[in-house]
């Protein structure tokens, strides 16, 4: 059994980590995003279906492509980041199950119903988006997740001709802002039951 992480690690992942809205101006190497993916990909998904698809926008030209679709309030803080990731989910994820779940050749048939495929892709793709945020923090990056954008426009721009749909986006880099005071969370008794 593994030991619990020490206090510094918990601070970095959760207790002191904050959503960031302004970014140090820097160019981070491609190896950063490859390493990030190679960590987050091991977060669990049902039947190992791994439906998330990630578009890392790291150049000015790449970032410009998403700018028109960002909501007004999100535009400046997103465009200033070294990287903007579009986190999508592939409704055709089942076609990759022969690679991802090779010990059960029947697995693709479990997702034939489009509604089941959609719920599975969205659920697991959202989990993978959360793994991205936590993997980024674990690797010393800050994250600024955002859902305020035109999903249909982003889908046309980045996922045309596919069955990938955008879920949310996430700015990545090193935060340069002073975050406002942390908003409260629900207490244990408000959010949890022990039965
Ligand atoms: C999926 C998701 C979507 C979000 N969308 C937006 C957004 O569109 N605009 C924004 O300013 N913040 C957005 N946020 C940021 C949240 O408001 C923020 O993470 C939350 O208040 C917690 O802040 P903290 O991490 O500093 O405690 C989003 C966060 C998540 C996880």
Coordinates of C-alpha atoms and ligand atoms in Angstrom, one line a residue:
X1 CA 0.0 0.0 0.0
X2 CA 1.3 3.5 -0.9
X3 CA 1.8 6.1 1.8
X4 CA -0.4 9.2 1.7
X5 CA 1.2 12.2 -0.1
X6 CA 3.0 14.7 2.2
X7 CA 1.5 18.1 3.0
X8 CA 3.4 19.9 0.4
X9 CA 2.1 17.6 -2.4
X10 CA -1.5 18.0 -1.1
X11 CA -1.1 21.7 -1.1
X12 CA 0.2 21.7 -4.6
X13 CA -2.6 19.5 -5.9
X14 CA -5.6 20.8 -3.9
X15 CA -5.3 22.8 -0.7
X16 CA -3.3 25.8 -2.0
X17 CA -3.8 25.3 -5.8
X18 CA -6.0 28.0 -7.3
X19 CA -7.6 28.6 -10.7
X20 CA -5.5 31.2 -12.4
X21 CA -6.5 34.1 -14.6
X22 CA -3.2 35.7 -15.7
X23 CA -0.1 34.1 -16.9
X24 CA 3.7 34.6 -17.0
X25 CA 4.7 35.4 -20.5
X26 CA 6.8 32.4 -21.6
X27 CA 7.1 29.7 -24.3
X28 CA 7.1 26.2 -22.9
X29 CA 8.6 23.4 -24.8
X30 CA 6.5 20.8 -26.7
X31 CA 8.0 18.2 -24.2
X32 CA 5.8 19.9 -21.5
X33 CA 2.6 18.9 -23.2
X34 CA 3.8 15.5 -24.2
X35 CA 4.8 14.8 -20.6
X36 CA 1.5 16.1 -19.3
X37 CA -0.5 13.8 -21.6
X38 CA 1.8 10.8 -20.7
X39 CA 0.8 11.3 -17.0
X40 CA -2.9 12.1 -17.4
X41 CA -3.5 9.2 -19.8
X42 CA -3.2 6.8 -16.9
X43 CA -6.2 8.2 -15.0
X44 CA -8.9 5.6 -15.1
X45 CA -11.9 5.5 -17.5
X46 CA -14.6 2.9 -17.9
X47 CA -13.5 0.0 -20.0
X48 CA -10.3 2.0 -20.4
X49 CA -12.3 3.8 -23.2
X50 CA -10.2 7.0 -23.0
X51 CA -12.6 9.2 -25.1
X52 CA -10.9 12.5 -24.4
X53 CA -9.1 14.2 -27.3
X54 CA -6.8 17.2 -26.6
X55 CA -5.8 20.0 -28.9
X56 CA -2.9 22.0 -27.4
X57 CA -2.8 25.5 -28.8
X58 CA 0.7 26.8 -28.1
X59 CA 1.5 29.2 -30.9
X60 CA 0.1 32.6 -31.6
X61 CA -1.4 31.2 -34.8
X62 CA -3.0 28.3 -33.0
X63 CA -4.4 30.4 -30.2
X64 CA -5.8 33.0 -32.6
X65 CA -8.1 30.2 -34.0
X66 CA -10.0 29.9 -30.8
X67 CA -10.1 33.6 -29.9
X68 CA -13.4 34.4 -31.8
X69 CA -15.2 31.7 -29.9
X70 CA -14.2 32.7 -26.4
X71 CA -16.8 34.6 -24.3
X72 CA -16.0 38.2 -23.8
X73 CA -15.1 37.8 -20.1
X74 CA -12.8 34.9 -20.8
X75 CA -11.0 36.3 -23.8
X76 CA -8.1 38.3 -22.3
X77 CA -7.3 35.8 -19.6
X78 CA -7.3 32.9 -21.9
X79 CA -5.3 34.4 -24.7
X80 CA -2.5 35.4 -22.4
X81 CA -1.7 31.8 -21.5
X82 CA 1.3 29.9 -23.0
X83 CA -1.1 27.1 -23.8
X84 CA -4.8 26.7 -24.3
X85 CA -6.0 23.1 -24.4
X86 CA -9.3 22.2 -26.0
X87 CA -10.6 19.1 -24.2
X88 CA -13.0 17.2 -26.4
X89 CA -14.7 13.8 -26.3
X90 CA -14.9 11.4 -29.2
X91 CA -18.3 9.9 -29.7
X92 CA -16.6 7.3 -31.9
X93 CA -14.3 6.2 -29.0
X94 CA -15.5 2.6 -29.2
X95 CA -13.6 2.1 -32.5
X96 CA -10.3 2.3 -30.4
X97 CA -11.4 -0.4 -27.9
X98 CA -9.6 -3.2 -29.8
X99 CA -6.4 -1.4 -28.8
X100 CA -7.5 -0.2 -25.4
X101 CA -9.5 -3.2 -24.1
X102 CA -7.9 -6.0 -26.1
X103 CA -8.8 -8.8 -23.7
X104 CA -12.5 -8.4 -24.5
X105 CA -13.3 -8.3 -28.2
X106 CA -17.0 -7.7 -27.4
X107 CA -16.3 -4.3 -25.8
X108 CA -17.1 -2.1 -28.8
X109 CA -20.6 -3.6 -28.9
X110 CA -21.4 -2.2 -25.4
X111 CA -21.5 1.3 -26.9
X112 CA -23.6 0.7 -30.0
X113 CA -26.5 2.7 -28.6
X114 CA -25.7 6.4 -29.4
X115 CA -27.1 7.5 -26.1
X116 CA -24.9 5.1 -24.2
X117 CA -21.9 6.2 -26.3
X118 CA -22.6 9.9 -25.6
X119 CA -23.0 9.5 -21.8
X120 CA -19.9 7.3 -21.6
X121 CA -17.8 9.7 -23.8
X122 CA -18.9 12.8 -21.8
X123 CA -18.5 11.2 -18.4
X124 CA -15.1 9.7 -19.1
X125 CA -13.9 12.7 -21.2
X126 CA -14.8 15.0 -18.3
X127 CA -12.8 12.8 -15.9
X128 CA -9.9 13.0 -18.2
X129 CA -10.2 16.8 -18.3
X130 CA -10.0 16.7 -14.5
X131 CA -6.9 14.4 -14.7
X132 CA -5.4 17.0 -17.0
X133 CA -5.8 19.8 -14.4
X134 CA -4.4 17.6 -11.6
X135 CA -1.5 16.3 -13.7
X136 CA -0.7 19.9 -14.7
X137 CA -0.5 20.8 -11.0
X138 CA 1.5 17.8 -10.2
X139 CA 4.0 18.8 -12.8
X140 CA 4.3 22.3 -11.5
X141 CA 2.0 24.1 -13.9
X142 CA -1.1 26.1 -13.1
X143 CA -4.5 25.7 -14.8
X144 CA -7.4 27.9 -15.7
X145 CA -10.3 25.7 -16.8
X146 CA -13.2 27.4 -18.7
X147 CA -16.5 26.5 -20.2
X148 CA -17.5 30.0 -21.4
X149 CA -17.1 29.6 -25.1
X150 CA -19.0 28.8 -28.2
X151 CA -18.8 25.0 -28.3
X152 CA -20.4 24.7 -31.8
X153 CA -17.9 27.2 -33.2
X154 CA -14.9 25.4 -31.6
X155 CA -16.2 22.1 -32.9
X156 CA -16.3 23.5 -36.4
X157 CA -12.9 25.1 -36.1
X158 CA -11.0 22.1 -34.6
X159 CA -13.1 18.9 -35.0
X160 CA -14.7 19.3 -38.4
X161 CA -15.4 16.0 -40.1
X162 CA -15.1 14.0 -36.9
X163 CA -17.4 13.0 -34.1
X164 CA -15.3 14.8 -31.5
X165 CA -17.2 17.4 -29.5
X166 CA -15.6 20.1 -27.3
X167 CA -16.2 19.8 -23.5
X168 CA -14.2 22.6 -21.9
X169 CA -10.9 24.4 -22.4
X170 CA -8.0 24.9 -20.0
X171 CA -5.4 27.6 -20.0
X172 CA -2.0 26.2 -18.8
X173 CA 1.2 27.9 -17.7
X174 CA 2.5 29.6 -14.6
X175 CA 0.0 32.0 -13.0
X176 CA 1.0 35.6 -12.5
X177 CA -2.1 36.9 -10.9
X178 CA -2.9 37.3 -7.2
X179 CA -6.1 35.2 -6.8
X180 CA -9.0 36.7 -5.0
X181 CA -9.9 35.0 -1.7
X182 CA -10.9 31.4 -2.1
X183 CA -14.6 30.8 -2.4
X184 CA -16.1 28.5 0.2
X185 CA -16.8 24.9 -0.5
X186 CA -19.7 22.8 0.9
X187 CA -19.0 21.3 4.3
X188 CA -18.8 17.6 4.6
X189 CA -22.3 17.4 6.1
X190 CA -23.7 19.4 3.2
X191 CA -22.3 17.3 0.4
X192 CA -21.7 13.9 1.9
X193 CA -23.4 11.1 3.7
X194 CA -21.8 8.1 5.5
X195 CA -24.3 5.2 5.6
Ligands
LIG1 C1 -15.2 23.1 -16.1 C2 -14.9 24.5 -15.6 C3 -15.4 25.6 -16.3 C4 -15.1 26.9 -15.9 N1 -15.5 27.9 -16.6 C5 -15.1 29.1 -16.3 C6 -15.4 30.2 -17.2 O1 -16.0 30.1 -18.2 N2 -14.9 31.5 -16.8 C7 -14.2 31.7 -15.6 O2 -13.8 32.8 -15.4 N3 -13.9 30.6 -14.8 C8 -14.4 29.4 -15.1 N4 -14.1 28.3 -14.3 C9 -13.3 28.6 -13.0 C10 -14.1 28.3 -11.7 O3 -14.9 29.4 -11.4 C11 -13.1 28.1 -10.6 O4 -12.3 26.9 -10.9 C12 -13.7 27.9 -9.3 O5 -14.4 29.0 -8.8 C13 -12.7 27.4 -8.2 O6 -11.7 28.4 -8.1 P1 -10.4 28.0 -7.2 O7 -9.8 26.8 -7.9 O8 -9.5 29.2 -7.3 O9 -10.8 27.7 -5.8 C14 -14.4 27.0 -14.7 C15 -13.9 25.9 -14.0 C16 -14.2 24.7 -14.4 C17 -13.6 23.5 -13.6

